[in-house]
XYZ file of N, CA, C and O in Angstrom:
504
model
N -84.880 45.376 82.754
C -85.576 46.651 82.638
C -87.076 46.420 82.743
O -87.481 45.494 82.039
N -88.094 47.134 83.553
C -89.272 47.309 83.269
C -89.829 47.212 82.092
O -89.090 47.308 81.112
N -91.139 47.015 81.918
C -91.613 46.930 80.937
C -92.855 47.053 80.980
O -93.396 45.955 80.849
N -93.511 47.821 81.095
C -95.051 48.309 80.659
C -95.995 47.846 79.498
O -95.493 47.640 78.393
N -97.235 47.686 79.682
C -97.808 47.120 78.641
C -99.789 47.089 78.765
O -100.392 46.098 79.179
N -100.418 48.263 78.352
C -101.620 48.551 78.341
C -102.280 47.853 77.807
O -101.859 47.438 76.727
N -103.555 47.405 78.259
C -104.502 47.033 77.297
C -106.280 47.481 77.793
O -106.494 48.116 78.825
N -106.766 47.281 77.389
C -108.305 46.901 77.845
C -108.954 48.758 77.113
O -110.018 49.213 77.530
N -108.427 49.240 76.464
C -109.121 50.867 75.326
C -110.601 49.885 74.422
O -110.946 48.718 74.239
N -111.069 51.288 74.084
C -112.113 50.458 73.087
C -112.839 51.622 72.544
O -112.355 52.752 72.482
N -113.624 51.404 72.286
C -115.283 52.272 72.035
C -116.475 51.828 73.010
O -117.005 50.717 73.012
N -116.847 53.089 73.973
C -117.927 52.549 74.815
C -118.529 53.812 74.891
O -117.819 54.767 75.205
N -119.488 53.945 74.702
C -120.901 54.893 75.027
C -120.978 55.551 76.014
O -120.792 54.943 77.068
N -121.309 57.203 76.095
C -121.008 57.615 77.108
C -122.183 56.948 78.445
O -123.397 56.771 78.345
N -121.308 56.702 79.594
C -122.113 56.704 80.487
C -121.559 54.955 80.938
O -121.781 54.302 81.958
N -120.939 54.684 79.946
C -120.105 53.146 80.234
C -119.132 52.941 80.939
O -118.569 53.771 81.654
N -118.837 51.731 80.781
C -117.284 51.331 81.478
C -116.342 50.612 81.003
O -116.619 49.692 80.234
N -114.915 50.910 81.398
C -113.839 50.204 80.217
C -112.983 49.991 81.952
O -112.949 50.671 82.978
N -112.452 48.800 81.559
C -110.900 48.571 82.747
C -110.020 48.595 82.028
O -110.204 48.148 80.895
N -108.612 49.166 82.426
C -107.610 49.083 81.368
C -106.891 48.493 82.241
O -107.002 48.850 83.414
N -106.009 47.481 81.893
C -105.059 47.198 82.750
C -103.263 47.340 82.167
O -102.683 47.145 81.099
N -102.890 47.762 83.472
C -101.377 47.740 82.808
C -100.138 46.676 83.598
O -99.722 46.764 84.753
N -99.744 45.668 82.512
C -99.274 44.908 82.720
C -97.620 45.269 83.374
O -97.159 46.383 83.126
N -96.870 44.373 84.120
C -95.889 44.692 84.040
C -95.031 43.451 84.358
O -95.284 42.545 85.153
N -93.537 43.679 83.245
C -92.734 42.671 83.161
C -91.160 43.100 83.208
O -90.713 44.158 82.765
N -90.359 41.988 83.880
C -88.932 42.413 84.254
C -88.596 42.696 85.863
O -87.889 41.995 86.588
N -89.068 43.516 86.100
C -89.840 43.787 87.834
C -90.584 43.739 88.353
O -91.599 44.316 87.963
N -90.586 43.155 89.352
C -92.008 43.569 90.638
C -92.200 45.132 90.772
O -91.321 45.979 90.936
N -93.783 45.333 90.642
C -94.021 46.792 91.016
C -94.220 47.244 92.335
O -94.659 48.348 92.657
N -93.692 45.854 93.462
C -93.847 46.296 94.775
C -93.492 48.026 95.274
O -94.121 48.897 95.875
N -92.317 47.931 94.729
C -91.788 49.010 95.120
C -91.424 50.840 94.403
O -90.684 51.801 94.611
N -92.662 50.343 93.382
C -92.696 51.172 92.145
C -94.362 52.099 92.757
O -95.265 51.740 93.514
N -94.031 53.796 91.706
C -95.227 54.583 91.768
C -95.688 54.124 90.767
O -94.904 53.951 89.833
N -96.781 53.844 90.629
C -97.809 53.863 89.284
C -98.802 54.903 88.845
O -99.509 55.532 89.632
N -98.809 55.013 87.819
C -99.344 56.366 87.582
C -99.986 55.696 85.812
O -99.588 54.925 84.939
N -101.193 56.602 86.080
C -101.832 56.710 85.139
C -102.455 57.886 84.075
O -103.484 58.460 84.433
N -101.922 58.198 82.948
C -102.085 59.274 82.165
C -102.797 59.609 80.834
O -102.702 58.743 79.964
N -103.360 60.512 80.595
C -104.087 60.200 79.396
C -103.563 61.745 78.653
O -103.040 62.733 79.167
N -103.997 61.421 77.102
C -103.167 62.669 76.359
C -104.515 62.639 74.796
O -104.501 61.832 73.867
N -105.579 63.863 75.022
C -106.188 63.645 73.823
C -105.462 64.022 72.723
O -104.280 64.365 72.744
N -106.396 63.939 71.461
C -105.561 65.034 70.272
C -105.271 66.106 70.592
O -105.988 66.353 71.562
N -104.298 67.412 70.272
C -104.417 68.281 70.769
C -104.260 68.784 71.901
O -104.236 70.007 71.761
N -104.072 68.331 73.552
C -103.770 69.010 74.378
C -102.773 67.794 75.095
O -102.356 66.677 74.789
N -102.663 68.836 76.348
C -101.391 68.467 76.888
C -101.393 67.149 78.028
O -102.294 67.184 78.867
N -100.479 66.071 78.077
C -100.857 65.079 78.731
C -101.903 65.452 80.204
O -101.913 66.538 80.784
N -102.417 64.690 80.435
C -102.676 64.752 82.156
C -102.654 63.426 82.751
O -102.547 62.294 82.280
N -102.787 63.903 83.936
C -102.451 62.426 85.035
C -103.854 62.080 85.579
O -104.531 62.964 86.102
N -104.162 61.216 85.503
C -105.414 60.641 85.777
C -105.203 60.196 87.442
O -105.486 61.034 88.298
N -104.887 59.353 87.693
C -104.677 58.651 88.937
C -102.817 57.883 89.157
O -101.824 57.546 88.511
N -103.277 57.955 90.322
C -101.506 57.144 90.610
C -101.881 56.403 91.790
O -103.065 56.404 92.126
N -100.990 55.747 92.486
C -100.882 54.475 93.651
C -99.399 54.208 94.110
O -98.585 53.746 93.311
N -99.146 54.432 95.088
C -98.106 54.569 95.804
C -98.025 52.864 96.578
O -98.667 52.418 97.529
N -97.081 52.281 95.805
C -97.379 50.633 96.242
C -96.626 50.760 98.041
O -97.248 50.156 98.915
N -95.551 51.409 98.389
C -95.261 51.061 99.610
C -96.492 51.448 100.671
O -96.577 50.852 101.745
N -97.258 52.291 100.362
C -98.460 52.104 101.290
C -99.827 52.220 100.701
O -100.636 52.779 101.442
N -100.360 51.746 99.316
C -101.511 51.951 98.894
C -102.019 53.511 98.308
O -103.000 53.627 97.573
N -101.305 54.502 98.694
C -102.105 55.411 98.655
C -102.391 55.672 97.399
O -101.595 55.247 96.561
N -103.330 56.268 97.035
C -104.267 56.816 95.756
C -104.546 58.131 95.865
O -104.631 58.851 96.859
N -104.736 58.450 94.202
C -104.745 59.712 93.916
C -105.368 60.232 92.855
O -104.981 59.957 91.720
N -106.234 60.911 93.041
C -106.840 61.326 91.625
C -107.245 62.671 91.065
O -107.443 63.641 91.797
N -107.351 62.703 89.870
C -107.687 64.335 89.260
C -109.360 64.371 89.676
O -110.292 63.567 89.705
N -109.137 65.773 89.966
C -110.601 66.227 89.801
C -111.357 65.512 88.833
O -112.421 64.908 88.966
N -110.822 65.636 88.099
C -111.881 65.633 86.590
C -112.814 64.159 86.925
O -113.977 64.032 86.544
N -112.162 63.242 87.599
C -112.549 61.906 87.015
C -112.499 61.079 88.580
O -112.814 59.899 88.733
N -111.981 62.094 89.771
C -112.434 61.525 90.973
C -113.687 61.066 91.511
O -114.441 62.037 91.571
N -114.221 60.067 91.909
C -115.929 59.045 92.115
C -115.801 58.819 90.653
O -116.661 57.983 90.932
N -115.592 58.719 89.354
C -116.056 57.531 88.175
C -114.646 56.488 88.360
O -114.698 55.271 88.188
N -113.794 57.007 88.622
C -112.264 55.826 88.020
C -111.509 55.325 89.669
O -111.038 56.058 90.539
N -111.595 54.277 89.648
C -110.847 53.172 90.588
C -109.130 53.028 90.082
O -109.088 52.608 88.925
N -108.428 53.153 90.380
C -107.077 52.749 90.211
C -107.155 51.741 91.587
O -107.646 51.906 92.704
N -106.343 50.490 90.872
C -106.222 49.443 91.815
C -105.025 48.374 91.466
O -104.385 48.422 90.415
N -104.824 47.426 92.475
C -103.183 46.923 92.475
C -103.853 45.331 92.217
O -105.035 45.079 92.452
N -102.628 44.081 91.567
C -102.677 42.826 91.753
C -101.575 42.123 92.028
O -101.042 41.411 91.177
N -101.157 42.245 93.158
C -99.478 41.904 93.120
C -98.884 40.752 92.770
O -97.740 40.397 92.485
N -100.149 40.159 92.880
C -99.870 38.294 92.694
C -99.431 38.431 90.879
O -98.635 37.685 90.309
N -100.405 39.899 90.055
C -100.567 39.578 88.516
C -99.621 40.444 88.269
O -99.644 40.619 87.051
N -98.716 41.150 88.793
C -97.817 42.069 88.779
C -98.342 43.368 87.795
O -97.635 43.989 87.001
N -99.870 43.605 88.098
C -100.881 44.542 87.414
C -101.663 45.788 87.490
O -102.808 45.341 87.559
N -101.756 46.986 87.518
C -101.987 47.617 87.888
C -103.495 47.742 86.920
O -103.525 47.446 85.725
N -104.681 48.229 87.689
C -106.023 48.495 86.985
C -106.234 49.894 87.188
O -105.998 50.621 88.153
N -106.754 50.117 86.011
C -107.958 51.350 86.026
C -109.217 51.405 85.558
O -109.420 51.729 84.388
N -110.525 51.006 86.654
C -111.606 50.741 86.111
C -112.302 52.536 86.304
O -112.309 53.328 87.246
N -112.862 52.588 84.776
C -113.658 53.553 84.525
C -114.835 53.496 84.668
O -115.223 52.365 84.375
N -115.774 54.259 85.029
C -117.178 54.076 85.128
C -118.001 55.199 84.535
O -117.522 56.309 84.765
N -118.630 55.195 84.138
C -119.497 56.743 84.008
C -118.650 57.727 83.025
O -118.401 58.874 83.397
N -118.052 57.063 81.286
C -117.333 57.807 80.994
C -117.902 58.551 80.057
O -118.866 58.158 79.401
N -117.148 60.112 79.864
C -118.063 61.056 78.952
C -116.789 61.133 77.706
O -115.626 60.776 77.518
N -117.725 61.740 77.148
C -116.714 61.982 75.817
C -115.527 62.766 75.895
O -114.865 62.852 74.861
N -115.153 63.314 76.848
C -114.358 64.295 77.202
C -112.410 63.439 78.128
O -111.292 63.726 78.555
N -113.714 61.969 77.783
C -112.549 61.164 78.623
C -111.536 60.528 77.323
O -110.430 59.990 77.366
N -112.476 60.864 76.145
C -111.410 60.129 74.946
C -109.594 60.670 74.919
O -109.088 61.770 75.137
N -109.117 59.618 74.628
C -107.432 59.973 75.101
C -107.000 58.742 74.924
O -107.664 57.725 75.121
N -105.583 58.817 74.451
C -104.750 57.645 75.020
C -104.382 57.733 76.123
O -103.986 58.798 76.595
N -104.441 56.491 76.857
C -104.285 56.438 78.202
C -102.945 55.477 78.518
O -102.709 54.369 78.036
N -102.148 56.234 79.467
C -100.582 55.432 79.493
C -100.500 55.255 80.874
O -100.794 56.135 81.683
N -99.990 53.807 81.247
C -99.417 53.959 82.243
C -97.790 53.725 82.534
O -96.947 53.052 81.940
N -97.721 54.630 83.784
C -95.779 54.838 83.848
C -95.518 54.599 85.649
O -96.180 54.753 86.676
N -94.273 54.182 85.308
C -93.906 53.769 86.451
C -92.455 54.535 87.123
O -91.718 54.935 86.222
N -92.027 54.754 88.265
C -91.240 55.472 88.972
C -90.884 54.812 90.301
O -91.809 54.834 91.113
N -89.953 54.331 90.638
C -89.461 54.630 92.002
C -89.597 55.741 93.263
O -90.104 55.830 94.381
N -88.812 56.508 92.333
C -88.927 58.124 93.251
C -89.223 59.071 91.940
O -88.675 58.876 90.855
N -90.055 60.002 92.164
C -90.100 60.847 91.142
C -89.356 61.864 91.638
O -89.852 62.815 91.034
N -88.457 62.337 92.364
C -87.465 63.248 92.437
C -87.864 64.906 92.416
O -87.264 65.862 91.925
N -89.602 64.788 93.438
C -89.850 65.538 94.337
C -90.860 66.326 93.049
O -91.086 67.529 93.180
N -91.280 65.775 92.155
C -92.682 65.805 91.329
C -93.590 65.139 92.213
O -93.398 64.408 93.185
N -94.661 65.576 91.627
C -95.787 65.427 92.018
C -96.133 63.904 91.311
O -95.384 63.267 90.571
N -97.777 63.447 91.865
C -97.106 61.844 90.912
C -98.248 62.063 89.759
O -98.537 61.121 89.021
N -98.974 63.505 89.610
C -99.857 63.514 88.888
C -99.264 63.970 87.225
O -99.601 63.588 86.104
N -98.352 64.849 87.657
C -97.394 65.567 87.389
C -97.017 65.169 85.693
O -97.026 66.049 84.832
N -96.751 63.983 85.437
C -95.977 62.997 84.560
C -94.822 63.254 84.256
O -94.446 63.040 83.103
N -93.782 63.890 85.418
C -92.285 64.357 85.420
C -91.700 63.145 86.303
O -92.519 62.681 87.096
N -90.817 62.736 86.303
C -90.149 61.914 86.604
C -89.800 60.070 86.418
O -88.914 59.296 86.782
N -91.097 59.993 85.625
C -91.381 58.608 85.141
C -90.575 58.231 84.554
O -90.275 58.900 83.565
N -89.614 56.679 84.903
C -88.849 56.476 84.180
C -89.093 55.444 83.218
O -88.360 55.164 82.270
N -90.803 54.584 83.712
C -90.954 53.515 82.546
C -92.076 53.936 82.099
O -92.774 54.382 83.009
N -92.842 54.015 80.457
C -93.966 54.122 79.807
C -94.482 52.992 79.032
O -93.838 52.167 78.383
N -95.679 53.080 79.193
C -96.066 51.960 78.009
C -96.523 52.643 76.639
O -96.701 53.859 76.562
N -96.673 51.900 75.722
C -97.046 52.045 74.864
C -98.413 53.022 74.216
O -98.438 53.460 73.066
N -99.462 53.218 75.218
C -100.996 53.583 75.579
C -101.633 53.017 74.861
O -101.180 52.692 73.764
N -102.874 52.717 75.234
C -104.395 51.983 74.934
C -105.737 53.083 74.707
O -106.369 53.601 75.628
N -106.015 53.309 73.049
C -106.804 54.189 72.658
C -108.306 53.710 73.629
O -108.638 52.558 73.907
N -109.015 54.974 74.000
C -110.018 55.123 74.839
C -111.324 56.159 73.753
O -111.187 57.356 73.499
N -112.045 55.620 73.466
C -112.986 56.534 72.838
C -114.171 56.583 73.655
O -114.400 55.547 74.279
N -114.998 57.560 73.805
C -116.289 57.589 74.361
C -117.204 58.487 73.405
O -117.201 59.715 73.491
N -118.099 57.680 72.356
C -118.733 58.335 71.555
C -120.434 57.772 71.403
O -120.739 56.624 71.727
N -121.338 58.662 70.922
C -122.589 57.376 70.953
C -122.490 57.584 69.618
O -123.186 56.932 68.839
């Protein structure tokens, strides 16, 4: 079975940068969607970015499209999300999930994911 596993959250000042990376063990994510999600107190998850490993493609929310890189390491079986330029509005746990086929969801969506990790707290405060 897959196995997901976040790390790299913290406390960073607005206007900083955090990479989170999400590990993965059991499978190769060659052939896996990756998707990245965040869920503050209080409201409802959202999808940050995703990556479509059979051809690279990328995807991102408004909110956070030009500050956040989603990126692949196939050799580290790893998926990144480097943040840049983050505001306080970005605080959230941030999860990443993985899918084969999401079964005609969207990949921002966070419907069809069949593996989650744990999430990696993200604060942005001065």
């Amino acid at each position: 079975q897959l196995q997901l596993v976040e790390s790299g959250g913290g406390l960073v000042q607005p206007g900083g940068s955090l990479r989170l990376s999400c590990v993965a063990s059991g499978y190769t994510l060659d052939y896996y969607i990756i998707g990245w999600f965040r869920q503050a107190p209080g409201k409802e998850r959202e999808g940050v970015s995703s990556v479509r490993s059979r051809d690279g493609n990328m995807e991102y929310a408004d909110s956070v499209r030009g500050r956040f890189t989603i990126s692949r390491d196939n050799a580290k079986n790893t998926v990144y999300l480097q943040m840049n330029n983050l505001k306080p509005e970005d605080t959230a746990v941030y999860y990443c999930a993985a899918a084969i086929n999401l079964g005609g969801w969207g990949r921002l969506e966070g419907q069809g994911y069949d593996y989650w990790g744990q999430g990696t707290q993200v604060t942005v405060s001065s």
